[in-house]
Amino acid sequence: MTEIKLVALDLDNTLFDDEKKVSKANREAIKRATESGVKVVITTGRPLKAIGDLLEELDLNHPMDYSVTFNGGLIQRNDGHILAQQALSRHEVESIYQQLSALGLPVDILSEGTVYSLPAPGRPSRYPEANPLLTFKTLEQLADLPEGIIYNKIVIVTDKDFLDAKIKEMPELIFSNFEAFKSREIIFEIMPKGVHKASGLAKLCDLLGIDRENVMAVGDEENDLTMIDWAGLGVAMKNAAPIVKETANVVTSKDNNHSGVAEAIEKYVLGGE
């Protein structure tokens, strides 16, 4: 079996259980992996601010620990030092907003740890309940959005059935000009074209001198597809979306509530230790 030198872990419904906690088994498996010299990289759609004390909890807060955040849009050391970054332009933000607001969708624009919310009539964003650690600022109109800041990504967070119906109505340009996908049942995300978890991981691995064949990526949702397909070993959680299971090399026998991440690390990284 190929030696795994880097493990890329999604958070929601992968490393986290349904209560957004990390099990003891997952923590211990990560610790054993890092002690054996394996890099464990949090690979998430969130900014670091939105994961709270997780890096400290996992002992991944050292100078040579790394994370891929904003779905690959930001590659950074866990001390906050940015290694690479790619974001949306102001013109792109304005274009996306016009198309989404016309469908009656609330729009959230992320800039680092701040979320600029533009609610739709009668439909406020549900993003504060999904990511309560971020700072939220509600705007009356798009013109109130500050200029000269980083626009990391755009998200729509609303009721699942309404969101699914509106995704079908979105202009094709949203999908052809940007990376657009669901990351959770109630969350739809839009990133710059070519920016996704695989692109972020590839950049980090280039910097670290690690080949893709030596990478294991673990995830459950559509925004994990690219890294699961790119990695030498793509692992889908038992609770993963069907398309993720179809793309992965292997599927865990345990879900996110029963330490599926620990199962993958023990079996494929630690050799059954």
PDB file of N, CA, C and O in Angstrom, residues 65-92:
ATOM      1  N   ASP A  65       2.017  23.337  10.822  1.00  0.00           N
ATOM      2  CA  ASP A  65       0.693  22.762  10.573  1.00  0.00           C
ATOM      3  C   ASP A  65      -0.043  23.677   9.594  1.00  0.00           C
ATOM      4  O   ASP A  65       0.115  24.900   9.641  1.00  0.00           O
ATOM      5  N   TYR A  66      -0.885  23.094   8.742  1.00  0.00           N
ATOM      6  CA  TYR A  66      -1.512  23.857   7.666  1.00  0.00           C
ATOM      7  C   TYR A  66      -3.000  23.540   7.557  1.00  0.00           C
ATOM      8  O   TYR A  66      -3.466  22.483   7.980  1.00  0.00           O
ATOM      9  N   SER A  67      -3.732  24.482   6.946  1.00  0.00           N
ATOM     10  CA  SER A  67      -5.140  24.264   6.636  1.00  0.00           C
ATOM     11  C   SER A  67      -5.433  24.806   5.248  1.00  0.00           C
ATOM     12  O   SER A  67      -4.795  25.762   4.786  1.00  0.00           O
ATOM     13  N   VAL A  68      -6.403  24.187   4.597  1.00  0.00           N
ATOM     14  CA  VAL A  68      -6.949  24.688   3.336  1.00  0.00           C
ATOM     15  C   VAL A  68      -8.365  25.133   3.647  1.00  0.00           C
ATOM     16  O   VAL A  68      -9.218  24.319   4.007  1.00  0.00           O
ATOM     17  N   THR A  69      -8.614  26.433   3.557  1.00  0.00           N
ATOM     18  CA  THR A  69      -9.911  26.984   3.932  1.00  0.00           C
ATOM     19  C   THR A  69     -10.601  27.599   2.709  1.00  0.00           C
ATOM     20  O   THR A  69     -10.046  27.660   1.627  1.00  0.00           O
ATOM     21  N   PHE A  70     -11.843  28.053   2.905  1.00  0.00           N
ATOM     22  CA  PHE A  70     -12.641  28.618   1.807  1.00  0.00           C
ATOM     23  C   PHE A  70     -12.634  27.702   0.581  1.00  0.00           C
ATOM     24  O   PHE A  70     -12.470  28.139  -0.554  1.00  0.00           O
ATOM     25  N   ASN A  71     -12.799  26.398   0.831  1.00  0.00           N
ATOM     26  CA  ASN A  71     -12.884  25.419  -0.262  1.00  0.00           C
ATOM     27  C   ASN A  71     -11.702  25.476  -1.219  1.00  0.00           C
ATOM     28  O   ASN A  71     -11.851  25.252  -2.426  1.00  0.00           O
ATOM     29  N   GLY A  72     -10.520  25.776  -0.696  1.00  0.00           N
ATOM     30  CA  GLY A  72      -9.336  25.839  -1.549  1.00  0.00           C
ATOM     31  C   GLY A  72      -8.931  27.245  -1.944  1.00  0.00           C
ATOM     32  O   GLY A  72      -7.893  27.444  -2.567  1.00  0.00           O
ATOM     33  N   GLY A  73      -9.745  28.233  -1.577  1.00  0.00           N
ATOM     34  CA  GLY A  73      -9.432  29.614  -1.923  1.00  0.00           C
ATOM     35  C   GLY A  73      -8.319  30.209  -1.087  1.00  0.00           C
ATOM     36  O   GLY A  73      -7.721  31.226  -1.450  1.00  0.00           O
ATOM     37  N   LEU A  74      -8.008  29.570   0.052  1.00  0.00           N
ATOM     38  CA  LEU A  74      -6.982  30.095   0.951  1.00  0.00           C
ATOM     39  C   LEU A  74      -6.158  28.933   1.500  1.00  0.00           C
ATOM     40  O   LEU A  74      -6.701  27.980   2.060  1.00  0.00           O
ATOM     41  N   ILE A  75      -4.857  29.000   1.283  1.00  0.00           N
ATOM     42  CA  ILE A  75      -3.933  28.009   1.836  1.00  0.00           C
ATOM     43  C   ILE A  75      -3.094  28.728   2.870  1.00  0.00           C
ATOM     44  O   ILE A  75      -2.469  29.751   2.574  1.00  0.00           O
ATOM     45  N   GLN A  76      -3.082  28.241   4.096  1.00  0.00           N
ATOM     46  CA  GLN A  76      -2.410  28.972   5.162  1.00  0.00           C
ATOM     47  C   GLN A  76      -1.789  28.051   6.197  1.00  0.00           C
ATOM     48  O   GLN A  76      -2.178  26.899   6.351  1.00  0.00           O
ATOM     49  N   ARG A  77      -0.774  28.599   6.861  1.00  0.00           N
ATOM     50  CA  ARG A  77      -0.286  27.942   8.071  1.00  0.00           C
ATOM     51  C   ARG A  77      -1.315  28.188   9.160  1.00  0.00           C
ATOM     52  O   ARG A  77      -2.061  29.177   9.129  1.00  0.00           O
ATOM     53  N   ASN A  78      -1.338  27.317  10.146  1.00  0.00           N
ATOM     54  CA  ASN A  78      -2.348  27.458  11.186  1.00  0.00           C
ATOM     55  C   ASN A  78      -2.077  28.589  12.168  1.00  0.00           C
ATOM     56  O   ASN A  78      -2.890  28.859  13.044  1.00  0.00           O
ATOM     57  N   ASP A  79      -0.931  29.277  11.992  1.00  0.00           N
ATOM     58  CA  ASP A  79      -0.706  30.497  12.770  1.00  0.00           C
ATOM     59  C   ASP A  79      -1.300  31.708  12.046  1.00  0.00           C
ATOM     60  O   ASP A  79      -1.164  32.842  12.495  1.00  0.00           O
ATOM     61  N   GLY A  80      -1.987  31.457  10.909  1.00  0.00           N
ATOM     62  CA  GLY A  80      -2.648  32.524  10.162  1.00  0.00           C
ATOM     63  C   GLY A  80      -1.868  33.037   8.970  1.00  0.00           C
ATOM     64  O   GLY A  80      -2.406  33.791   8.154  1.00  0.00           O
ATOM     65  N   HIS A  81      -0.594  32.663   8.830  1.00  0.00           N
ATOM     66  CA  HIS A  81       0.217  33.138   7.707  1.00  0.00           C
ATOM     67  C   HIS A  81      -0.326  32.574   6.395  1.00  0.00           C
ATOM     68  O   HIS A  81      -0.474  31.365   6.238  1.00  0.00           O
ATOM     69  N   ILE A  82      -0.647  33.459   5.451  1.00  0.00           N
ATOM     70  CA  ILE A  82      -1.236  33.048   4.181  1.00  0.00           C
ATOM     71  C   ILE A  82      -0.144  32.654   3.185  1.00  0.00           C
ATOM     72  O   ILE A  82       0.801  33.411   2.948  1.00  0.00           O
ATOM     73  N   LEU A  83      -0.306  31.471   2.585  1.00  0.00           N
ATOM     74  CA  LEU A  83       0.636  30.980   1.590  1.00  0.00           C
ATOM     75  C   LEU A  83       0.146  31.245   0.175  1.00  0.00           C
ATOM     76  O   LEU A  83       0.942  31.497  -0.729  1.00  0.00           O
ATOM     77  N   ALA A  84      -1.150  31.158  -0.042  1.00  0.00           N
ATOM     78  CA  ALA A  84      -1.731  31.419  -1.362  1.00  0.00           C
ATOM     79  C   ALA A  84      -3.209  31.757  -1.178  1.00  0.00           C
ATOM     80  O   ALA A  84      -3.857  31.241  -0.261  1.00  0.00           O
ATOM     81  N   GLN A  85      -3.721  32.605  -2.065  1.00  0.00           N
ATOM     82  CA  GLN A  85      -5.108  33.043  -1.932  1.00  0.00           C
ATOM     83  C   GLN A  85      -5.684  33.402  -3.302  1.00  0.00           C
ATOM     84  O   GLN A  85      -5.000  33.961  -4.148  1.00  0.00           O
ATOM     85  N   GLN A  86      -6.947  33.048  -3.505  1.00  0.00           N
ATOM     86  CA  GLN A  86      -7.653  33.416  -4.732  1.00  0.00           C
ATOM     87  C   GLN A  86      -9.086  33.740  -4.363  1.00  0.00           C
ATOM     88  O   GLN A  86      -9.739  32.962  -3.661  1.00  0.00           O
ATOM     89  N   ALA A  87      -9.592  34.875  -4.822  1.00  0.00           N
ATOM     90  CA  ALA A  87     -10.910  35.339  -4.404  1.00  0.00           C
ATOM     91  C   ALA A  87     -11.704  35.861  -5.601  1.00  0.00           C
ATOM     92  O   ALA A  87     -11.221  35.921  -6.733  1.00  0.00           O
ATOM     93  N   LEU A  88     -12.948  36.251  -5.334  1.00  0.00           N
ATOM     94  CA  LEU A  88     -13.824  36.820  -6.349  1.00  0.00           C
ATOM     95  C   LEU A  88     -13.529  38.306  -6.537  1.00  0.00           C
ATOM     96  O   LEU A  88     -13.133  38.992  -5.590  1.00  0.00           O
ATOM     97  N   SER A  89     -13.739  38.809  -7.735  1.00  0.00           N
ATOM     98  CA  SER A  89     -13.599  40.243  -7.985  1.00  0.00           C
ATOM     99  C   SER A  89     -14.902  40.947  -7.601  1.00  0.00           C
ATOM    100  O   SER A  89     -15.961  40.311  -7.472  1.00  0.00           O
ATOM    101  N   ARG A  90     -14.833  42.248  -7.449  1.00  0.00           N
ATOM    102  CA  ARG A  90     -16.043  43.029  -7.137  1.00  0.00           C
ATOM    103  C   ARG A  90     -17.078  42.864  -8.257  1.00  0.00           C
ATOM    104  O   ARG A  90     -18.276  42.705  -7.990  1.00  0.00           O
ATOM    105  N   HIS A  91     -16.620  42.885  -9.485  1.00  0.00           N
ATOM    106  CA  HIS A  91     -17.538  42.734 -10.615  1.00  0.00           C
ATOM    107  C   HIS A  91     -18.231  41.370 -10.569  1.00  0.00           C
ATOM    108  O   HIS A  91     -19.445  41.265 -10.839  1.00  0.00           O
ATOM    109  N   GLU A  92     -17.479  40.329 -10.235  1.00  0.00           N
ATOM    110  CA  GLU A  92     -18.074  38.993 -10.137  1.00  0.00           C
ATOM    111  C   GLU A  92     -19.107  38.928  -9.012  1.00  0.00           C
ATOM    112  O   GLU A  92     -20.184  38.337  -9.178  1.00  0.00           O
TER     113      GLU A  92
END
